[in-house]
Amino acid sequence: MLGADETLTFADTLVRCTHLINHVFAEVSREHGLTPQRTQLLCMLTRGPLPMRELGRLLHLEKSGLTGLVDRVQERGLIVRQPDANDRRAWNLALTPSGAAIAADCHAAITARIEALAADIPAPVRSTVVSALQGLLQAHTAMTGRPWKLPR
């Protein structure tokens, strides 16, 4: 809770919101018997298979860390490795039917909780926040040359 004399900067507020989103993500993940990182992996695959190297970039994981994460999620029967048609050395990851169901459940639960937190914020203000955050994502892309979005 903010004290009467405490004012947060834009960056401070975003950092606090990041912690809040991480908390919601962790809570939903626990309810599904997953770690937040495993939930992130599943959610990233909801649009279709992705190359492991791309997932490593998106999750900020080195090859060995990603391999361990993928092994554990695959052991639960939530994803499968598929050979890459264009590169014999590479693998793509895809959701299994049970992985797709869990990913959809997690995504729905996370977005529902965030929407509930924002329920009292008027639509025009929400629209302004969305525009501002999209501006941050575009600025990141301009600065790094890497789009901040999932492929496809």
Short mmCIF file of N, CA, C and O in Angstrom, two decimals, residues 46-125:
data_model
loop_
_atom_site.label_atom_id
_atom_site.label_comp_id
_atom_site.label_asym_id
_atom_site.label_seq_id
_atom_site.Cartn_x
_atom_site.Cartn_y
_atom_site.Cartn_z
N THR A 46 1.20 -22.15 -27.81
CA THR A 46 -0.23 -22.23 -28.15
C THR A 46 -0.51 -21.84 -29.60
O THR A 46 -1.53 -22.24 -30.14
N ARG A 47 0.36 -21.06 -30.21
CA ARG A 47 0.16 -20.67 -31.61
C ARG A 47 0.71 -21.69 -32.59
O ARG A 47 0.58 -21.51 -33.79
N GLY A 48 1.37 -22.71 -32.08
CA GLY A 48 1.94 -23.73 -32.95
C GLY A 48 3.37 -24.03 -32.57
O GLY A 48 3.96 -23.36 -31.71
N PRO A 49 3.95 -25.05 -33.19
CA PRO A 49 5.33 -25.45 -32.88
C PRO A 49 6.31 -24.31 -33.10
O PRO A 49 6.13 -23.47 -33.99
N LEU A 50 7.35 -24.30 -32.27
CA LEU A 50 8.43 -23.32 -32.40
C LEU A 50 9.77 -24.04 -32.30
O LEU A 50 9.89 -25.04 -31.59
N PRO A 51 10.78 -23.50 -32.98
CA PRO A 51 12.13 -24.06 -32.85
C PRO A 51 12.65 -23.87 -31.43
O PRO A 51 12.39 -22.85 -30.80
N MET A 52 13.40 -24.85 -30.96
CA MET A 52 13.97 -24.75 -29.61
C MET A 52 14.84 -23.50 -29.47
O MET A 52 14.79 -22.84 -28.44
N ARG A 53 15.59 -23.15 -30.50
CA ARG A 53 16.48 -21.97 -30.39
C ARG A 53 15.65 -20.69 -30.17
O ARG A 53 16.05 -19.81 -29.44
N GLU A 54 14.48 -20.62 -30.82
CA GLU A 54 13.60 -19.46 -30.64
C GLU A 54 13.03 -19.43 -29.23
O GLU A 54 12.95 -18.37 -28.59
N LEU A 55 12.64 -20.59 -28.72
CA LEU A 55 12.14 -20.65 -27.34
C LEU A 55 13.22 -20.27 -26.34
O LEU A 55 12.94 -19.60 -25.35
N GLY A 56 14.44 -20.69 -26.59
CA GLY A 56 15.55 -20.31 -25.72
C GLY A 56 15.72 -18.80 -25.67
O GLY A 56 15.93 -18.22 -24.62
N ARG A 57 15.59 -18.16 -26.83
CA ARG A 57 15.69 -16.70 -26.89
C ARG A 57 14.54 -16.04 -26.13
O ARG A 57 14.74 -15.13 -25.33
N LEU A 58 13.33 -16.53 -26.37
CA LEU A 58 12.15 -15.93 -25.72
C LEU A 58 12.16 -16.11 -24.21
O LEU A 58 11.70 -15.25 -23.47
N LEU A 59 12.67 -17.26 -23.75
CA LEU A 59 12.70 -17.54 -22.31
C LEU A 59 14.00 -17.11 -21.65
O LEU A 59 14.17 -17.28 -20.45
N HIS A 60 14.92 -16.58 -22.44
CA HIS A 60 16.24 -16.15 -21.95
C HIS A 60 16.97 -17.31 -21.27
O HIS A 60 17.49 -17.17 -20.16
N LEU A 61 17.01 -18.45 -21.96
CA LEU A 61 17.68 -19.62 -21.42
C LEU A 61 18.81 -20.07 -22.34
O LEU A 61 18.67 -20.02 -23.57
N GLU A 62 19.90 -20.50 -21.74
CA GLU A 62 20.96 -21.13 -22.50
C GLU A 62 20.49 -22.51 -22.95
O GLU A 62 19.51 -23.05 -22.41
N LYS A 63 21.21 -23.09 -23.89
CA LYS A 63 20.80 -24.37 -24.47
C LYS A 63 20.62 -25.46 -23.41
O LYS A 63 19.64 -26.20 -23.42
N SER A 64 21.54 -25.56 -22.46
CA SER A 64 21.46 -26.61 -21.45
C SER A 64 20.24 -26.41 -20.54
O SER A 64 19.56 -27.37 -20.17
N GLY A 65 19.98 -25.16 -20.17
CA GLY A 65 18.81 -24.87 -19.32
C GLY A 65 17.51 -25.17 -20.04
O GLY A 65 16.57 -25.72 -19.46
N LEU A 66 17.46 -24.81 -21.32
CA LEU A 66 16.27 -25.09 -22.11
C LEU A 66 16.06 -26.58 -22.28
O LEU A 66 14.94 -27.07 -22.14
N THR A 67 17.14 -27.31 -22.54
CA THR A 67 17.03 -28.76 -22.71
C THR A 67 16.47 -29.42 -21.45
O THR A 67 15.59 -30.27 -21.52
N GLY A 68 16.94 -29.00 -20.28
CA GLY A 68 16.42 -29.54 -19.03
C GLY A 68 14.96 -29.22 -18.83
O GLY A 68 14.17 -30.08 -18.43
N LEU A 69 14.57 -27.98 -19.12
CA LEU A 69 13.17 -27.57 -19.00
C LEU A 69 12.30 -28.40 -19.95
O LEU A 69 11.26 -28.93 -19.55
N VAL A 70 12.73 -28.52 -21.19
CA VAL A 70 11.97 -29.28 -22.18
C VAL A 70 11.86 -30.74 -21.77
O VAL A 70 10.79 -31.35 -21.86
N ASP A 71 12.94 -31.32 -21.27
CA ASP A 71 12.91 -32.72 -20.82
C ASP A 71 11.85 -32.92 -19.75
O ASP A 71 11.08 -33.89 -19.80
N ARG A 72 11.80 -32.02 -18.78
CA ARG A 72 10.85 -32.17 -17.67
C ARG A 72 9.40 -32.01 -18.14
O ARG A 72 8.51 -32.74 -17.70
N VAL A 73 9.17 -31.07 -19.04
CA VAL A 73 7.80 -30.86 -19.55
C VAL A 73 7.40 -32.02 -20.47
O VAL A 73 6.25 -32.47 -20.45
N GLN A 74 8.35 -32.52 -21.23
CA GLN A 74 8.07 -33.66 -22.11
C GLN A 74 7.78 -34.92 -21.29
O GLN A 74 6.89 -35.70 -21.64
N GLU A 75 8.48 -35.11 -20.17
CA GLU A 75 8.22 -36.26 -19.29
C GLU A 75 6.79 -36.27 -18.77
O GLU A 75 6.22 -37.33 -18.52
N ARG A 76 6.21 -35.09 -18.62
CA ARG A 76 4.81 -34.99 -18.17
C ARG A 76 3.82 -35.18 -19.31
O ARG A 76 2.61 -35.12 -19.11
N GLY A 77 4.34 -35.37 -20.53
CA GLY A 77 3.48 -35.60 -21.68
C GLY A 77 2.79 -34.36 -22.20
O GLY A 77 1.74 -34.46 -22.85
N LEU A 78 3.38 -33.17 -21.95
CA LEU A 78 2.73 -31.93 -22.34
C LEU A 78 3.25 -31.36 -23.66
O LEU A 78 2.58 -30.55 -24.29
N ILE A 79 4.44 -31.77 -24.05
CA ILE A 79 5.03 -31.34 -25.32
C ILE A 79 5.73 -32.52 -25.99
O ILE A 79 6.02 -33.53 -25.34
N VAL A 80 5.97 -32.35 -27.28
CA VAL A 80 6.76 -33.33 -28.03
C VAL A 80 7.82 -32.57 -28.84
O VAL A 80 7.60 -31.43 -29.23
N ARG A 81 8.93 -33.25 -29.05
CA ARG A 81 9.96 -32.72 -29.95
C ARG A 81 9.65 -33.25 -31.34
O ARG A 81 9.35 -34.42 -31.51
N GLN A 82 9.78 -32.36 -32.32
CA GLN A 82 9.58 -32.74 -33.72
C GLN A 82 10.81 -32.32 -34.50
O GLN A 82 11.31 -31.21 -34.31
N PRO A 83 11.29 -33.18 -35.40
CA PRO A 83 12.45 -32.76 -36.21
C PRO A 83 12.08 -31.56 -37.08
O PRO A 83 10.97 -31.46 -37.57
N ASP A 84 13.03 -30.65 -37.22
CA ASP A 84 12.84 -29.49 -38.07
C ASP A 84 13.04 -29.92 -39.52
O ASP A 84 14.07 -30.50 -39.87
N ALA A 85 12.06 -29.64 -40.37
CA ALA A 85 12.11 -30.07 -41.77
C ALA A 85 13.25 -29.39 -42.53
O ALA A 85 13.74 -29.93 -43.53
N ASN A 86 13.69 -28.22 -42.06
CA ASN A 86 14.73 -27.47 -42.78
C ASN A 86 16.13 -27.65 -42.23
O ASN A 86 17.09 -27.20 -42.85
N ASP A 87 16.24 -28.25 -41.04
CA ASP A 87 17.56 -28.39 -40.40
C ASP A 87 17.58 -29.69 -39.61
O ASP A 87 16.94 -29.80 -38.57
N ARG A 88 18.36 -30.67 -40.11
CA ARG A 88 18.39 -31.99 -39.46
C ARG A 88 18.90 -31.94 -38.03
O ARG A 88 18.63 -32.83 -37.23
N ARG A 89 19.64 -30.91 -37.67
CA ARG A 89 20.20 -30.81 -36.32
C ARG A 89 19.25 -30.15 -35.33
O ARG A 89 19.48 -30.16 -34.14
N ALA A 90 18.19 -29.54 -35.85
CA ALA A 90 17.31 -28.73 -35.00
C ALA A 90 16.00 -29.46 -34.69
O ALA A 90 15.58 -30.36 -35.42
N TRP A 91 15.39 -29.02 -33.59
CA TRP A 91 14.11 -29.58 -33.15
C TRP A 91 13.11 -28.46 -32.95
O TRP A 91 13.47 -27.37 -32.49
N ASN A 92 11.88 -28.76 -33.25
CA ASN A 92 10.77 -27.88 -32.92
C ASN A 92 10.01 -28.51 -31.77
O ASN A 92 10.02 -29.74 -31.61
N LEU A 93 9.35 -27.69 -30.99
CA LEU A 93 8.51 -28.19 -29.89
C LEU A 93 7.06 -27.91 -30.21
O LEU A 93 6.73 -26.85 -30.73
N ALA A 94 6.21 -28.86 -29.86
CA ALA A 94 4.77 -28.71 -30.07
C ALA A 94 4.04 -29.23 -28.85
O ALA A 94 4.52 -30.12 -28.13
N LEU A 95 2.86 -28.69 -28.62
CA LEU A 95 2.01 -29.14 -27.52
C LEU A 95 1.35 -30.46 -27.87
O LEU A 95 0.96 -30.68 -29.02
N THR A 96 1.20 -31.30 -26.87
CA THR A 96 0.35 -32.48 -27.01
C THR A 96 -1.08 -32.01 -26.72
O THR A 96 -1.29 -30.88 -26.24
N PRO A 97 -2.08 -32.84 -26.97
CA PRO A 97 -3.45 -32.42 -26.63
C PRO A 97 -3.60 -32.05 -25.14
O PRO A 97 -4.24 -31.04 -24.83
N SER A 98 -2.97 -32.81 -24.24
CA SER A 98 -3.09 -32.44 -22.82
C SER A 98 -2.30 -31.18 -22.51
O SER A 98 -2.72 -30.36 -21.70
N GLY A 99 -1.17 -30.97 -23.19
CA GLY A 99 -0.41 -29.74 -23.02
C GLY A 99 -1.19 -28.53 -23.52
O GLY A 99 -1.18 -27.47 -22.89
N ALA A 100 -1.89 -28.70 -24.64
CA ALA A 100 -2.71 -27.61 -25.19
C ALA A 100 -3.84 -27.25 -24.23
O ALA A 100 -4.14 -26.07 -24.04
N ALA A 101 -4.44 -28.26 -23.62
CA ALA A 101 -5.54 -28.01 -22.68
C ALA A 101 -5.04 -27.26 -21.45
O ALA A 101 -5.67 -26.29 -20.99
N ILE A 102 -3.90 -27.68 -20.91
CA ILE A 102 -3.35 -27.02 -19.72
C ILE A 102 -2.91 -25.60 -20.08
O ILE A 102 -3.16 -24.66 -19.32
N ALA A 103 -2.28 -25.42 -21.23
CA ALA A 103 -1.85 -24.08 -21.65
C ALA A 103 -3.05 -23.15 -21.78
O ALA A 103 -3.01 -22.00 -21.33
N ALA A 104 -4.11 -23.64 -22.38
CA ALA A 104 -5.33 -22.82 -22.54
C ALA A 104 -5.93 -22.48 -21.18
O ALA A 104 -6.35 -21.34 -20.95
N ASP A 105 -5.98 -23.46 -20.28
CA ASP A 105 -6.51 -23.22 -18.93
C ASP A 105 -5.67 -22.17 -18.19
O ASP A 105 -6.22 -21.27 -17.56
N CYS A 106 -4.35 -22.32 -18.27
CA CYS A 106 -3.47 -21.37 -17.57
C CYS A 106 -3.63 -19.97 -18.15
O CYS A 106 -3.75 -19.00 -17.40
N HIS A 107 -3.62 -19.86 -19.46
CA HIS A 107 -3.75 -18.55 -20.10
C HIS A 107 -5.07 -17.90 -19.70
O HIS A 107 -5.12 -16.72 -19.35
N ALA A 108 -6.15 -18.67 -19.74
CA ALA A 108 -7.46 -18.13 -19.38
C ALA A 108 -7.49 -17.67 -17.92
O ALA A 108 -8.03 -16.61 -17.61
N ALA A 109 -6.90 -18.47 -17.03
CA ALA A 109 -6.90 -18.11 -15.61
C ALA A 109 -6.06 -16.86 -15.36
O ALA A 109 -6.45 -15.97 -14.59
N ILE A 110 -4.90 -16.77 -16.00
CA ILE A 110 -4.02 -15.61 -15.81
C ILE A 110 -4.70 -14.35 -16.32
O ILE A 110 -4.76 -13.33 -15.62
N THR A 111 -5.23 -14.40 -17.54
CA THR A 111 -5.86 -13.20 -18.09
C THR A 111 -7.12 -12.82 -17.31
O THR A 111 -7.38 -11.63 -17.11
N ALA A 112 -7.87 -13.80 -16.83
CA ALA A 112 -9.07 -13.49 -16.05
C ALA A 112 -8.70 -12.78 -14.75
O ALA A 112 -9.38 -11.82 -14.35
N ARG A 113 -7.65 -13.21 -14.10
CA ARG A 113 -7.24 -12.57 -12.84
C ARG A 113 -6.73 -11.15 -13.07
O ARG A 113 -7.00 -10.24 -12.29
N ILE A 114 -6.00 -10.96 -14.16
CA ILE A 114 -5.50 -9.62 -14.46
C ILE A 114 -6.67 -8.71 -14.84
O ILE A 114 -6.74 -7.56 -14.40
N GLU A 115 -7.60 -9.23 -15.64
CA GLU A 115 -8.79 -8.43 -15.99
C GLU A 115 -9.59 -8.07 -14.74
O GLU A 115 -10.11 -6.96 -14.62
N ALA A 116 -9.69 -9.00 -13.78
CA ALA A 116 -10.42 -8.73 -12.55
C ALA A 116 -9.73 -7.61 -11.75
O ALA A 116 -10.40 -6.75 -11.16
N LEU A 117 -8.40 -7.62 -11.74
CA LEU A 117 -7.67 -6.57 -11.04
C LEU A 117 -7.92 -5.20 -11.68
O LEU A 117 -7.94 -4.18 -10.99
N ALA A 118 -8.12 -5.20 -12.98
CA ALA A 118 -8.30 -3.94 -13.72
C ALA A 118 -9.77 -3.57 -13.93
O ALA A 118 -10.07 -2.58 -14.60
N ALA A 119 -10.67 -4.31 -13.33
CA ALA A 119 -12.10 -4.12 -13.59
C ALA A 119 -12.60 -2.71 -13.30
O ALA A 119 -13.50 -2.22 -13.99
N ASP A 120 -12.04 -2.05 -12.32
CA ASP A 120 -12.51 -0.71 -11.96
C ASP A 120 -11.83 0.42 -12.73
O ASP A 120 -12.13 1.59 -12.51
N ILE A 121 -10.93 0.07 -13.61
CA ILE A 121 -10.24 1.10 -14.41
C ILE A 121 -11.11 1.40 -15.63
O ILE A 121 -11.44 0.49 -16.39
N PRO A 122 -11.49 2.65 -15.83
CA PRO A 122 -12.35 2.99 -16.96
C PRO A 122 -11.72 2.62 -18.30
O PRO A 122 -10.50 2.68 -18.47
N ALA A 123 -12.56 2.27 -19.26
CA ALA A 123 -12.11 1.83 -20.58
C ALA A 123 -11.14 2.81 -21.26
O ALA A 123 -10.13 2.38 -21.82
N PRO A 124 -11.40 4.12 -21.21
CA PRO A 124 -10.46 5.04 -21.87
C PRO A 124 -9.06 5.00 -21.22
O PRO A 124 -8.05 5.12 -21.91
N VAL A 125 -9.02 4.84 -19.91
CA VAL A 125 -7.73 4.77 -19.22
C VAL A 125 -7.02 3.47 -19.60
O VAL A 125 -5.82 3.46 -19.88
#
